[in-house]
Amino acid sequence: MNAVPTAMDDAAAIDAQGHELPRWRRRKDARPQEIVEAALDLFVERGYAATRAEDVAVRAGVSKGTLYLYFANKEELFRAVISEGLGPVLREATELVDQYQGNTFDLLEELYWGWFERVGATKLSGIKKLVVAEVGNFPELSQFYQEAVIEPAHAMMVKLLERGVSRGEFRAVDTDVMTHVMISPMLMLFLWKHTFSAPNCCMPVDPIQHVRASIDLIKHGLAAGTVPALAAGSPMYSMEKARAALEAAMAQGTGRPA
């Protein structure tokens, strides 16, 4: 995916002599973008619940009253961060899947690297941790994220898989399940980056090598005719046993196997 300007770009306002203008002298049109950028920074740094509207105003260099001219509340700020940050990336990825002329393996790789370039390598990657940690406590925001990000991303990945299967490039798979599997490596990378990235905290993860290895593993796993089917009753894995353990855990209210 080729990079396109979005509301998350960091370009500053410039005067006629080529000098950067201070925030208070910039055009009014730039203020909503600056407020959204400040909200993203603070949501990622502090979390949604701990971020106050007045903190966003200070970070953006505007008054609290100015902030409320553009956004009625913190929930609207969150919606703007998601819509302006992730919305363009998802739309471009979907258009790429719809219009791509080459083979599906190349398409898959282009999508992964595009998502890493536009999201994983930027501060937008922190949204994933924010969503995992907090959005479940705010039902309306959870529903918004489901509709604005999860559903279109899922539909796009399903379309990718169906394309590969129909062209004989991918083996037949459960597209809904495989979509979750394919998204997991990037989700893990984003969470690791914003949880264990402090110096000397944990084992370091090279993001480039992680993405490359993920692509390689997924491409080989999907390739038609290269992976033998798992024999019924194989001792390597028992879906029935795993499902029974999960059901037992849910019945005990733990949500996870003991």
Tab-separated table of C-alpha atoms in Angstrom:
chain	number	residue	atom	x	y	z
A	1	MET	CA	0.000	0.000	0.000
A	2	ASN	CA	1.379	3.393	-0.898
A	3	ALA	CA	1.389	6.008	1.837
A	4	VAL	CA	-1.185	8.749	1.470
A	5	PRO	CA	-1.634	11.859	3.614
A	6	THR	CA	-4.047	11.483	6.494
A	7	ALA	CA	-5.056	13.481	9.525
A	8	MET	CA	-2.264	11.725	11.405
A	9	ASP	CA	0.513	13.301	9.298
A	10	ASP	CA	2.934	15.426	11.325
A	11	ALA	CA	3.401	18.251	8.792
A	12	ALA	CA	3.448	21.634	10.506
A	13	ALA	CA	1.969	24.862	9.193
A	14	ILE	CA	4.525	27.015	7.340
A	15	ASP	CA	4.465	30.781	6.701
A	16	ALA	CA	5.341	32.529	3.432
A	17	GLN	CA	9.028	32.659	4.379
A	18	GLY	CA	9.175	28.931	5.039
A	19	HIS	CA	9.213	29.194	8.830
A	20	GLU	CA	7.148	26.895	11.030
A	21	LEU	CA	4.325	28.770	12.711
A	22	PRO	CA	3.625	28.377	16.434
A	23	ARG	CA	0.446	26.457	17.158
A	24	TRP	CA	-1.550	29.544	18.129
A	25	ARG	CA	-0.891	31.208	14.743
A	26	ARG	CA	-1.850	28.266	12.544
A	27	ARG	CA	-5.004	28.177	10.489
A	28	LYS	CA	-8.144	27.108	12.287
A	29	ASP	CA	-8.413	24.213	9.825
A	30	ALA	CA	-5.315	22.650	11.407
A	31	ARG	CA	-6.691	22.644	14.945
A	32	PRO	CA	-8.882	19.513	14.747
A	33	GLN	CA	-5.933	17.555	13.349
A	34	GLU	CA	-3.643	18.780	16.117
A	35	ILE	CA	-6.233	17.905	18.754
A	36	VAL	CA	-6.674	14.393	17.338
A	37	GLU	CA	-2.904	13.877	17.239
A	38	ALA	CA	-2.626	15.022	20.856
A	39	ALA	CA	-5.443	12.676	21.863
A	40	LEU	CA	-3.695	9.748	20.196
A	41	ASP	CA	-0.453	10.536	22.012
A	42	LEU	CA	-2.142	10.720	25.400
A	43	PHE	CA	-4.415	7.706	24.887
A	44	VAL	CA	-1.356	5.600	24.064
A	45	GLU	CA	0.775	7.045	26.876
A	46	ARG	CA	-1.818	7.074	29.696
A	47	GLY	CA	-4.769	5.015	28.532
A	48	TYR	CA	-8.278	6.164	27.696
A	49	ALA	CA	-9.685	6.320	31.228
A	50	ALA	CA	-6.740	8.294	32.616
A	51	THR	CA	-6.723	10.896	29.837
A	52	ARG	CA	-8.716	14.060	30.482
A	53	ALA	CA	-10.023	16.420	27.817
A	54	GLU	CA	-8.099	19.303	29.383
A	55	ASP	CA	-4.874	17.284	29.106
A	56	VAL	CA	-5.517	16.849	25.392
A	57	ALA	CA	-6.122	20.587	25.023
A	58	VAL	CA	-2.816	21.390	26.735
A	59	ARG	CA	-0.917	18.894	24.564
A	60	ALA	CA	-2.535	20.330	21.423
A	61	GLY	CA	-1.755	23.905	22.460
A	62	VAL	CA	-5.371	25.048	22.537
A	63	SER	CA	-7.804	26.069	25.240
A	64	LYS	CA	-10.283	23.608	26.659
A	65	GLY	CA	-13.059	25.711	25.157
A	66	THR	CA	-11.481	25.441	21.712
A	67	LEU	CA	-11.320	21.669	22.046
A	68	TYR	CA	-15.046	21.544	22.792
A	69	LEU	CA	-15.783	23.575	19.667
A	70	TYR	CA	-14.670	20.559	17.638
A	71	PHE	CA	-15.313	17.582	19.920
A	72	ALA	CA	-18.213	17.328	22.358
A	73	ASN	CA	-16.436	14.898	24.684
A	74	LYS	CA	-13.605	12.400	25.066
A	75	GLU	CA	-15.615	9.675	23.337
A	76	GLU	CA	-15.798	11.780	20.185
A	77	LEU	CA	-12.030	12.237	20.380
A	78	PHE	CA	-11.540	8.480	20.521
A	79	ARG	CA	-13.807	8.003	17.524
A	80	ALA	CA	-11.848	10.619	15.591
A	81	VAL	CA	-8.527	8.961	16.446
A	82	ILE	CA	-9.799	5.639	15.085
A	83	SER	CA	-11.574	7.065	12.040
A	84	GLU	CA	-8.750	9.350	10.946
A	85	GLY	CA	-5.906	7.035	11.897
A	86	LEU	CA	-7.047	3.559	10.886
A	87	GLY	CA	-9.935	4.339	8.540
A	88	PRO	CA	-7.808	5.415	5.540
A	89	VAL	CA	-5.483	2.421	5.950
A	90	LEU	CA	-8.380	-0.042	5.949
A	91	ARG	CA	-10.025	1.582	2.948
A	92	GLU	CA	-6.815	1.507	0.948
A	93	ALA	CA	-6.169	-2.140	1.859
A	94	THR	CA	-9.676	-3.121	0.802
A	95	GLU	CA	-9.258	-1.311	-2.528
A	96	LEU	CA	-5.962	-3.116	-3.056
A	97	VAL	CA	-7.602	-6.523	-2.538
A	98	ASP	CA	-10.434	-5.596	-4.917
A	99	GLN	CA	-8.164	-4.343	-7.691
A	100	TYR	CA	-5.027	-6.480	-7.401
A	101	GLN	CA	-3.903	-8.171	-10.623
A	102	GLY	CA	-1.070	-10.394	-9.421
A	103	ASN	CA	-0.968	-13.635	-7.457
A	104	THR	CA	-2.486	-13.805	-4.002
A	105	PHE	CA	0.783	-14.604	-2.223
A	106	ASP	CA	2.228	-11.292	-3.396
A	107	LEU	CA	-0.989	-9.543	-2.397
A	108	LEU	CA	-0.804	-11.053	1.087
A	109	GLU	CA	2.779	-9.879	1.493
A	110	GLU	CA	1.972	-6.379	0.273
A	111	LEU	CA	-0.890	-6.128	2.757
A	112	TYR	CA	1.289	-7.204	5.681
A	113	TRP	CA	4.125	-4.824	4.900
A	114	GLY	CA	1.680	-2.006	4.160
A	115	TRP	CA	-0.061	-2.495	7.494
A	116	PHE	CA	3.286	-2.532	9.280
A	117	GLU	CA	4.467	0.631	7.505
A	118	ARG	CA	1.265	2.584	8.063
A	119	VAL	CA	0.363	1.290	11.537
A	120	GLY	CA	2.954	-0.988	13.135
A	121	ALA	CA	5.898	1.384	12.673
A	122	THR	CA	3.930	4.413	13.887
A	123	LYS	CA	2.247	5.553	17.083
A	124	LEU	CA	-1.026	4.174	15.697
A	125	SER	CA	0.180	0.734	16.774
A	126	GLY	CA	-0.538	1.769	20.362
A	127	ILE	CA	-4.268	1.745	19.631
A	128	LYS	CA	-4.219	-2.047	19.765
A	129	LYS	CA	-2.999	-2.126	23.350
A	130	LEU	CA	-5.468	0.597	24.289
A	131	VAL	CA	-8.349	-1.383	22.810
A	132	VAL	CA	-7.311	-4.673	24.415
A	133	ALA	CA	-6.771	-3.095	27.834
A	134	GLU	CA	-9.668	-0.672	28.130
A	135	VAL	CA	-12.320	-0.548	25.456
A	136	GLY	CA	-14.144	-3.532	26.945
A	137	ASN	CA	-15.012	-1.281	29.879
A	138	PHE	CA	-16.746	1.197	27.566
A	139	PRO	CA	-19.480	-0.669	25.618
A	140	GLU	CA	-20.234	2.150	23.171
A	141	LEU	CA	-16.580	2.525	22.222
A	142	SER	CA	-16.241	-1.240	21.946
A	143	GLN	CA	-19.172	-1.342	19.531
A	144	PHE	CA	-17.716	1.537	17.519
A	145	TYR	CA	-14.314	-0.169	17.221
A	146	GLN	CA	-16.021	-3.410	16.203
A	147	GLU	CA	-17.864	-1.661	13.386
A	148	ALA	CA	-15.098	0.734	12.305
A	149	VAL	CA	-12.089	-1.598	12.434
A	150	ILE	CA	-12.705	-5.241	13.266
A	151	GLU	CA	-15.551	-5.942	10.854
A	152	PRO	CA	-14.041	-4.267	7.750
A	153	ALA	CA	-10.610	-5.757	8.480
A	154	HIS	CA	-12.138	-9.214	8.893
A	155	ALA	CA	-14.149	-8.879	5.678
A	156	MET	CA	-11.041	-7.775	3.788
A	157	MET	CA	-8.992	-10.746	5.016
A	158	VAL	CA	-11.791	-13.187	4.220
A	159	LYS	CA	-11.921	-11.773	0.698
A	160	LEU	CA	-8.149	-12.260	0.395
A	161	LEU	CA	-8.423	-15.897	1.471
A	162	GLU	CA	-11.366	-16.596	-0.818
A	163	ARG	CA	-9.399	-15.127	-3.712
A	164	GLY	CA	-6.441	-17.412	-3.056
A	165	VAL	CA	-8.611	-20.507	-2.690
A	166	SER	CA	-10.645	-19.782	-5.836
A	167	ARG	CA	-7.446	-19.333	-7.871
A	168	GLY	CA	-6.009	-22.621	-6.608
A	169	GLU	CA	-3.158	-20.856	-4.798
A	170	PHE	CA	-4.369	-21.495	-1.247
A	171	ARG	CA	-5.645	-24.744	0.160
A	172	ALA	CA	-9.239	-24.816	1.370
A	173	VAL	CA	-9.509	-23.326	4.863
A	174	ASP	CA	-12.138	-21.999	7.229
A	175	THR	CA	-11.768	-18.352	6.232
A	176	ASP	CA	-13.227	-16.933	9.449
A	177	VAL	CA	-10.911	-18.959	11.675
A	178	MET	CA	-7.891	-18.395	9.443
A	179	THR	CA	-8.469	-14.650	9.482
A	180	HIS	CA	-8.034	-14.611	13.270
A	181	VAL	CA	-4.890	-16.724	12.920
A	182	MET	CA	-3.415	-14.388	10.304
A	183	ILE	CA	-4.092	-11.243	12.309
A	184	SER	CA	-2.589	-12.650	15.518
A	185	PRO	CA	1.124	-12.167	14.688
A	186	MET	CA	0.678	-8.443	14.025
A	187	LEU	CA	-1.466	-8.023	17.129
A	188	MET	CA	1.225	-9.715	19.212
A	189	LEU	CA	3.891	-7.438	17.725
A	190	PHE	CA	1.928	-4.271	18.519
A	191	LEU	CA	1.167	-5.396	22.071
A	192	TRP	CA	4.797	-6.371	22.681
A	193	LYS	CA	6.018	-3.011	21.366
A	194	HIS	CA	3.842	-1.054	23.790
A	195	THR	CA	4.165	-3.383	26.779
A	196	PHE	CA	7.696	-4.810	26.865
A	197	SER	CA	9.710	-2.319	24.836
A	198	ALA	CA	11.492	-0.661	27.768
A	199	PRO	CA	15.287	-1.206	27.832
A	200	ASN	CA	16.318	-4.379	29.647
A	201	CYS	CA	12.649	-5.264	30.204
A	202	CYS	CA	12.206	-8.433	28.188
A	203	MET	CA	13.594	-10.373	25.297
A	204	PRO	CA	13.738	-7.897	22.373
A	205	VAL	CA	11.675	-8.546	19.262
A	206	ASP	CA	12.989	-7.344	15.907
A	207	PRO	CA	9.810	-6.084	14.207
A	208	ILE	CA	11.140	-6.523	10.671
A	209	GLN	CA	12.208	-10.106	11.305
A	210	HIS	CA	8.917	-10.786	13.073
A	211	VAL	CA	6.857	-9.590	10.112
A	212	ARG	CA	9.061	-11.453	7.636
A	213	ALA	CA	8.791	-14.700	9.609
A	214	SER	CA	5.026	-14.286	10.005
A	215	ILE	CA	4.559	-13.822	6.262
A	216	ASP	CA	6.739	-16.840	5.522
A	217	LEU	CA	4.855	-19.053	7.969
A	218	ILE	CA	1.406	-17.979	6.725
A	219	LYS	CA	2.321	-18.326	3.045
A	220	HIS	CA	3.664	-21.846	3.545
A	221	GLY	CA	0.693	-22.773	5.715
A	222	LEU	CA	-1.783	-21.619	3.086
A	223	ALA	CA	-0.048	-22.991	-0.001
A	224	ALA	CA	-2.212	-25.550	-1.784
A	225	GLY	CA	-0.964	-29.135	-1.700
A	226	THR	CA	2.015	-28.550	0.571
A	227	VAL	CA	0.603	-29.480	3.980
A	228	PRO	CA	-0.736	-32.966	4.685
A	229	ALA	CA	-4.181	-33.100	6.230
A	230	LEU	CA	-4.255	-34.007	9.908
A	231	ALA	CA	-5.461	-37.568	10.209
A	232	ALA	CA	-8.579	-38.203	12.268
A	233	GLY	CA	-7.641	-39.224	15.787
A	234	SER	CA	-4.079	-37.984	15.403
A	235	PRO	CA	-2.215	-38.033	18.737
A	236	MET	CA	-0.661	-34.660	17.812
A	237	TYR	CA	-3.834	-32.788	18.525
A	238	SER	CA	-7.302	-33.455	19.776
A	239	MET	CA	-9.873	-30.762	19.062
A	240	GLU	CA	-12.403	-32.645	21.146
A	241	LYS	CA	-10.095	-32.655	24.161
A	242	ALA	CA	-9.323	-28.970	23.819
A	243	ARG	CA	-12.997	-28.063	23.446
A	244	ALA	CA	-13.913	-30.122	26.513
A	245	ALA	CA	-11.227	-28.334	28.554
A	246	LEU	CA	-12.486	-24.943	27.402
A	247	GLU	CA	-16.105	-25.788	28.205
A	248	ALA	CA	-15.092	-26.997	31.669
A	249	ALA	CA	-13.206	-23.773	32.328
A	250	MET	CA	-16.139	-21.657	31.162
A	251	ALA	CA	-18.476	-23.610	33.395
A	252	GLN	CA	-16.231	-22.780	36.362
A	253	GLY	CA	-16.292	-19.113	35.356
A	254	THR	CA	-12.554	-18.829	34.705
A	255	GLY	CA	-12.768	-18.436	30.934
A	256	ARG	CA	-9.602	-20.471	30.494
A	257	PRO	CA	-8.507	-24.068	30.942
A	258	ALA	CA	-7.098	-24.937	34.328
